[in-house]
Amino acid sequence: MASLRALECLVAVADSGSITQAARLLHSSQPAVSHQLATLERETGTTLLRREPRGVRLTPAGRAAVADARRAIEAAASAVRSARAAGEATGGSLRLACAQSLVSVLAPVIREWHRRHPEVAITLRESTSPDELHGLVDSGEADLALMPAPVPGRFTSTAVAEEEIVLTAPTGHPLAARPAVPLEDLEGAPLVHFAPENGLSAWLDRSFARAGVRPEPVMRTAVTTAAPQLAAAGLGIAVCPVSAVSDGFPGAVRSFSPRWVRQLVAVTSAEPDPLAARFIRNLRNHGVHVPRDVLTQLAADSPTSAKTR
Amino acid sequence: MASLRALECLVAVADSGSITQAARLLHSSQPAVSHQLATLERETGTTLLRREPRGVRLTPAGRAAVADARRAIEAAASAVRSARAAGEATGGSLRLACAQSLVSVLAPVIREWHRRHPEVAITLRESTSPDELHGLVDSGEADLALMPAPVPGRFTSTAVAEEEIVLTAPTGHPLAARPAVPLEDLEGAPLVHFAPENGLSAWLDRSFARAGVRPEPVMRTAVTTAAPQLAAAGLGIAVCPVSAVSDGFPGAVRSFSPRWVRQLVAVTSAEPDPLAARFIRNLRNHGVHVPRDVLTQLAADSPTSAKTR
DNA sequence: AGAAGCCATCCAAGAATTCTATGGCATGTC
DNA sequence: GACATGCCATAGAATTCTTGGATGGCTTCT
């Protein structure tokens, strides 16, 4: 393989029309350039340039090589530029993954990031299963995953926000009568639950069991944001992260008593690279986005704001 | 500038997922690759890969660099391929130039060449002025020029063919009565001459002067092939290379007595490069193309064929 | 004839690359 | 729990490449 240095010499010679001039351009000596060219000619097996009394001139073979040589040099320079750009978050690509219910949390952060770093290409994969998210990070298919704690210890996780778990119900539902609902009150209540493939399913079951409360699942959905909607439609109550409650939600939203929050963490397979690290900083500064009127409902319920940071 | 070797290492690592494996791929040792990568990371100022227990994995910065690195390596390899291809006449480009009247000579050779070497891009420039042709070769704008001898000594010229200079006239013209026309008979004859910018103009004048004969120019044209046409149309006689007489020529064509030929040479600024040299060989083997019915006329005139080689 | 410009070659110094050997670390095995 | 395995980084020595200065041949210009 021809060395990049030799190709640089060839290009410089093509541009300046003389080996001596090229050497000056390259801040090198004439013999050095001459030698590089000789090596290149030996490697290609042809004469790249005709030596003439007043300098040198490219042969057709030399012309053919110069075009590619320029591309090679440009690409090599571009490689370090790209890497440096990615290091400074002014380029590169960032592959995110997140729990499905957290898209609404991530969206405003991504929008803000994209406004500030338009050169960074963002891709986002959603999943309802924590295991799948772990797998994406493990296999390197994602640089960063946003998901609820806890995560296995083999990962590096950074707490970026907390998210309240709330009760949603049809307006006027008995459970919604109280400003903050004790978890025990859910005993036997008809619950819009989640399908097994949705990570919330197992997590909720674990949480209920730990609290010794047994609601009555009446149906299951895999789509996180569908549960509160179905509950509001009269099918029962739903328990979900506040971020899964859309703006203009037609039902009632209540905090639990005591308030129930889960931690959201950014997961990387190891020490995050510069780009991911910077994104994580942005996540921490952004907090969780909660729809305005949900916030109003919750604020009416308890003197402590539900807004977390 | 990053060395090509370092970029190769990066790509190999990206492909194999491990420095040790990459070293095997590169027929090198693991520390060597490790060192190259460290250098590259120092140069880019970022971590290109995360070291993990079971190998390494690219960071976003690394991914960004790999894409360009591949391009750089490919382009560098392509540079030596291109040069080698040009050396073997299986690629590259050849820029030809020729006297306007010789396009018809060159055309069949180019066609044949292109059939055999379709990968070589051919460009052809025509000119009516020998000086301009010399200039094209001098300045390197053309790799090879086909033109009539003589050429200044500073060029390398290779005789590739001879071309007969013939007399053309309207059918039934008195001068065309004889099978071969002595040059002296042109004294005072009405001549369709060439415009000064056409190289034939000065050359014919010199030739006539040397022979001590003075035809009477009745008009001048810059387009070489136009002269015999105008002559046949009744304006007088024309003296031109036989290659300028088109197929289906409506007038009479006569050799001179003695036959008048001029040598065609391929001109390069120095020792021709492989591609040009090969083209010159083709030229020599091809000879001059003369339209069939002109050949018939000439053959009827003199027992010696006008075909040269 | 002499000066100047250009390139190739020779040779020595310097730099970069490579290799071998070694150690740290995590994982998997008996 | 000790051991073997596979991974990467580091250190030091050897080698190979690259560079620079000096020189000579060549041509052109003065």
XYZ file of C-alpha atoms in Angstrom, chain A:
309
model
C 0.000 0.000 0.000
C 1.319 3.380 -0.946
C 2.046 5.622 2.006
C -0.011 8.733 2.402
C 3.167 10.743 2.482
C 4.101 9.554 -0.987
C 0.677 10.505 -2.297
C 1.023 13.923 -0.724
C 4.300 14.342 -2.523
C 2.718 13.337 -5.808
C -0.083 15.827 -5.399
C 2.274 18.598 -4.387
C 4.412 17.891 -7.426
C 1.352 17.887 -9.651
C 0.338 21.246 -8.241
C 3.700 22.915 -8.351
C 5.160 21.305 -11.451
C 8.508 20.729 -9.827
C 9.959 18.504 -7.164
C 11.915 21.336 -5.622
C 8.839 23.528 -5.372
C 6.824 20.633 -3.988
C 9.434 20.103 -1.297
C 9.076 23.730 -0.288
C 5.294 23.341 -0.164
C 5.635 20.271 2.022
C 8.223 21.893 4.280
C 10.580 19.132 3.363
C 13.743 18.690 1.383
C 14.016 17.939 -2.290
C 15.728 14.567 -1.872
C 13.015 13.414 0.503
C 10.283 14.165 -2.018
C 12.323 12.715 -4.835
C 12.748 9.541 -2.851
C 9.049 9.260 -2.030
C 8.193 9.605 -5.687
C 10.749 6.999 -6.654
C 9.215 4.613 -4.136
C 5.773 5.291 -5.519
C 6.968 4.687 -9.052
C 8.586 1.442 -7.996
C 5.361 0.357 -6.375
C 3.157 1.233 -9.331
C 5.643 -0.145 -11.808
C 5.307 2.865 -14.087
C 6.767 6.301 -14.481
C 4.456 8.793 -12.860
C 6.287 11.834 -14.080
C 8.654 12.794 -16.846
C 11.745 14.579 -15.680
C 12.345 17.624 -17.822
C 14.958 20.347 -17.655
C 12.549 22.877 -16.120
C 10.803 20.641 -13.654
C 8.677 17.556 -14.072
C 5.430 16.796 -15.822
C 2.869 14.126 -15.094
C 2.506 11.174 -17.395
C -1.004 9.862 -18.044
C -0.334 7.293 -15.332
C 0.641 10.094 -12.981
C -2.506 12.022 -13.794
C -4.601 8.953 -13.094
C -2.913 8.483 -9.743
C -3.136 12.114 -8.684
C -6.908 12.151 -8.848
C -7.158 9.223 -6.465
C -4.338 10.533 -4.315
C -6.245 13.741 -3.711
C -9.258 11.760 -2.637
C -7.163 9.625 -0.309
C -5.581 12.633 1.366
C -8.893 14.376 1.691
C -10.521 11.289 3.196
C -7.689 10.787 5.668
C -7.895 14.388 6.798
C -11.628 14.023 6.999
C -11.270 10.967 9.205
C -9.448 12.880 11.915
C -11.755 15.854 11.424
C -14.803 13.654 11.884
C -13.387 12.024 14.979
C -12.448 15.352 16.466
C -15.873 16.739 15.622
C -17.553 13.828 17.348
C -15.335 14.406 20.359
C -16.451 18.006 20.501
C -20.079 17.126 19.847
C -19.967 19.052 16.599
C -20.400 15.987 14.470
C -20.744 12.258 14.454
C -23.772 10.217 15.323
C -25.439 9.252 18.540
C -27.672 6.202 18.747
C -30.168 6.446 21.549
C -32.582 3.924 22.947
C -35.285 4.410 25.512
C -38.231 2.817 27.157
C -41.308 3.442 25.084
C -42.975 5.471 27.785
C -39.991 7.776 27.963
C -40.113 9.036 24.394
C -42.041 12.028 25.618
C -39.295 12.678 28.166
C -36.581 12.356 25.582
C -38.242 14.284 22.792
C -37.754 17.812 24.136
C -34.154 17.033 25.074
C -33.449 15.730 21.600
C -35.078 18.775 20.072
C -32.988 21.117 22.156
C -29.834 19.090 21.464
C -30.500 19.109 17.776
C -30.944 22.855 17.833
C -27.559 23.262 19.480
C -25.705 20.475 17.669
C -27.313 20.170 14.249
C -24.290 18.252 12.919
C -24.845 15.294 15.193
C -27.053 12.645 13.628
C -29.425 11.211 16.206
C -31.187 7.895 15.933
C -33.675 6.688 18.493
C -34.896 3.172 19.131
C -37.734 2.463 21.465
C -38.440 -0.672 23.326
C -40.873 -1.759 26.017
C -38.494 -4.315 27.451
C -35.643 -3.383 29.779
C -33.827 -6.528 28.742
C -33.923 -5.493 25.122
C -32.557 -2.087 26.069
C -29.757 -3.723 28.011
C -29.046 -5.882 24.987
C -28.857 -2.881 22.683
C -26.304 -1.211 24.909
C -24.437 -4.445 25.458
C -24.124 -5.219 21.767
C -23.118 -1.674 20.981
C -26.187 -1.051 18.832
C -27.016 1.881 21.063
C -24.600 4.329 22.621
C -26.956 5.326 25.350
C -30.254 4.109 26.779
C -32.685 6.054 28.894
C -34.698 3.791 31.185
C -35.999 3.463 34.694
C -33.716 2.189 37.443
C -32.574 -0.296 38.443
C -30.048 -1.600 35.920
C -27.613 -4.478 36.298
C -24.308 -3.523 37.811
C -22.282 -4.303 34.708
C -23.531 -1.078 33.176
C -22.591 2.463 33.910
C -25.736 4.313 34.778
C -26.209 7.962 35.546
C -29.324 9.200 37.303
C -30.771 11.915 35.107
C -34.273 12.470 36.462
C -37.074 11.154 38.565
C -40.488 10.443 37.287
C -43.636 10.213 39.344
C -45.835 7.169 39.157
C -49.443 8.283 39.216
C -52.912 6.927 39.344
C -55.195 7.718 36.433
C -58.902 7.090 36.498
C -62.134 8.265 34.853
C -63.303 11.619 36.165
C -65.445 11.075 39.214
C -63.988 7.652 39.978
C -64.201 6.968 43.755
C -60.431 6.514 44.052
C -59.937 9.940 42.469
C -61.966 11.611 45.147
C -58.991 11.951 47.479
C -56.226 14.415 46.665
C -53.507 11.732 47.186
C -54.217 8.035 47.100
C -52.653 5.479 49.473
C -51.367 2.533 47.523
C -53.364 0.161 49.710
C -56.605 1.603 48.322
C -55.875 -0.177 45.051
C -56.700 -3.532 46.613
C -59.186 -5.236 44.305
C -59.546 -2.196 42.063
C -60.096 -2.896 38.330
C -56.743 -2.121 36.715
C -55.825 -1.447 33.099
C -52.595 -3.402 33.165
C -49.756 -3.846 30.697
C -49.010 -6.738 28.433
C -46.055 -8.921 29.486
C -43.784 -7.609 26.719
C -44.083 -4.139 28.202
C -41.461 -3.739 30.881
C -43.910 -1.878 33.106
C -45.916 -5.056 33.506
C -43.374 -6.982 35.524
C -42.202 -3.877 37.338
C -45.706 -2.935 38.469
C -46.382 -6.495 39.592
C -43.208 -6.467 41.641
C -44.097 -3.100 43.146
C -47.648 -4.138 44.027
C -46.426 -7.376 45.582
C -43.890 -5.506 47.645
C -46.658 -3.188 48.896
C -48.931 -6.169 49.543
C -51.678 -4.821 47.352
C -53.516 -6.769 44.640
C -55.482 -4.763 42.067
C -57.641 -6.668 39.638
C -56.315 -6.560 36.043
C -59.229 -6.143 33.661
C -57.230 -5.850 30.470
C -53.694 -5.457 29.242
C -52.092 -3.214 26.657
C -48.587 -3.155 25.322
C -48.683 0.553 24.536
C -47.768 2.501 27.619
C -49.700 5.650 26.798
C -52.794 3.625 25.991
C -53.368 2.533 29.594
C -54.430 5.914 31.038
C -56.570 6.541 27.970
C -58.350 3.220 28.444
C -58.754 3.925 32.132
C -60.276 7.347 31.444
C -62.610 5.668 28.991
C -64.137 3.887 31.964
C -62.393 0.539 32.008
C -60.920 1.108 35.426
C -57.843 2.723 36.849
C -54.307 2.725 35.481
C -50.992 3.158 37.185
C -48.246 4.584 34.997
C -45.439 7.117 34.838
C -46.728 10.659 34.670
C -44.881 11.080 31.388
C -47.276 8.569 29.819
C -50.209 10.868 30.502
C -50.751 13.010 27.452
C -51.600 16.666 27.349
C -55.336 17.186 27.377
C -55.853 13.936 29.248
C -59.622 13.454 29.694
C -59.507 11.670 33.073
C -58.283 12.311 36.595
C -54.635 12.141 37.620
C -53.647 11.624 41.239
C -50.414 11.257 43.138
C -49.992 8.395 45.491
C -49.539 8.894 49.188
C -46.721 8.776 49.884
C -45.608 10.015 46.500
C -44.256 7.284 44.315
C -41.317 8.128 42.100
C -38.921 6.039 40.120
C -35.510 7.073 39.015
C -34.624 7.447 35.340
C -31.060 6.639 34.445
C -28.922 6.980 31.362
C -27.209 3.686 30.710
C -23.960 3.178 28.864
C -21.923 0.040 28.627
C -18.953 1.741 30.273
C -17.572 5.186 30.850
C -19.611 7.220 28.352
C -17.775 8.676 25.380
C -17.652 12.458 25.006
C -20.729 12.680 22.834
C -22.842 10.491 25.104
C -21.511 12.235 28.178
C -22.542 15.565 26.836
C -25.972 14.274 25.990
C -26.336 12.925 29.510
C -25.501 16.354 30.918
C -28.273 17.786 28.796
C -30.658 15.146 30.088
C -29.899 16.016 33.691
C -30.446 19.695 33.091
C -33.713 19.113 31.339
C -35.589 17.003 33.869
C -38.857 15.320 33.033
C -41.422 16.947 30.892
C -44.924 16.713 32.290
C -47.949 18.007 30.369
C -49.183 21.334 31.665
C -52.706 20.371 32.659
C -51.569 17.152 34.329
C -49.224 19.328 36.337
C -52.186 21.533 37.269
C -54.199 18.537 38.437
C -51.326 17.250 40.505
C -50.587 20.688 41.958
C -54.195 20.976 43.057
C -53.856 17.652 44.812
C -50.813 18.297 46.922
C -49.018 21.428 47.990
C -45.716 19.904 46.839
C -45.168 20.314 43.122
C -44.950 17.092 41.188
C -42.266 18.564 39.020
C -39.002 16.745 39.552
C -35.581 17.575 38.405
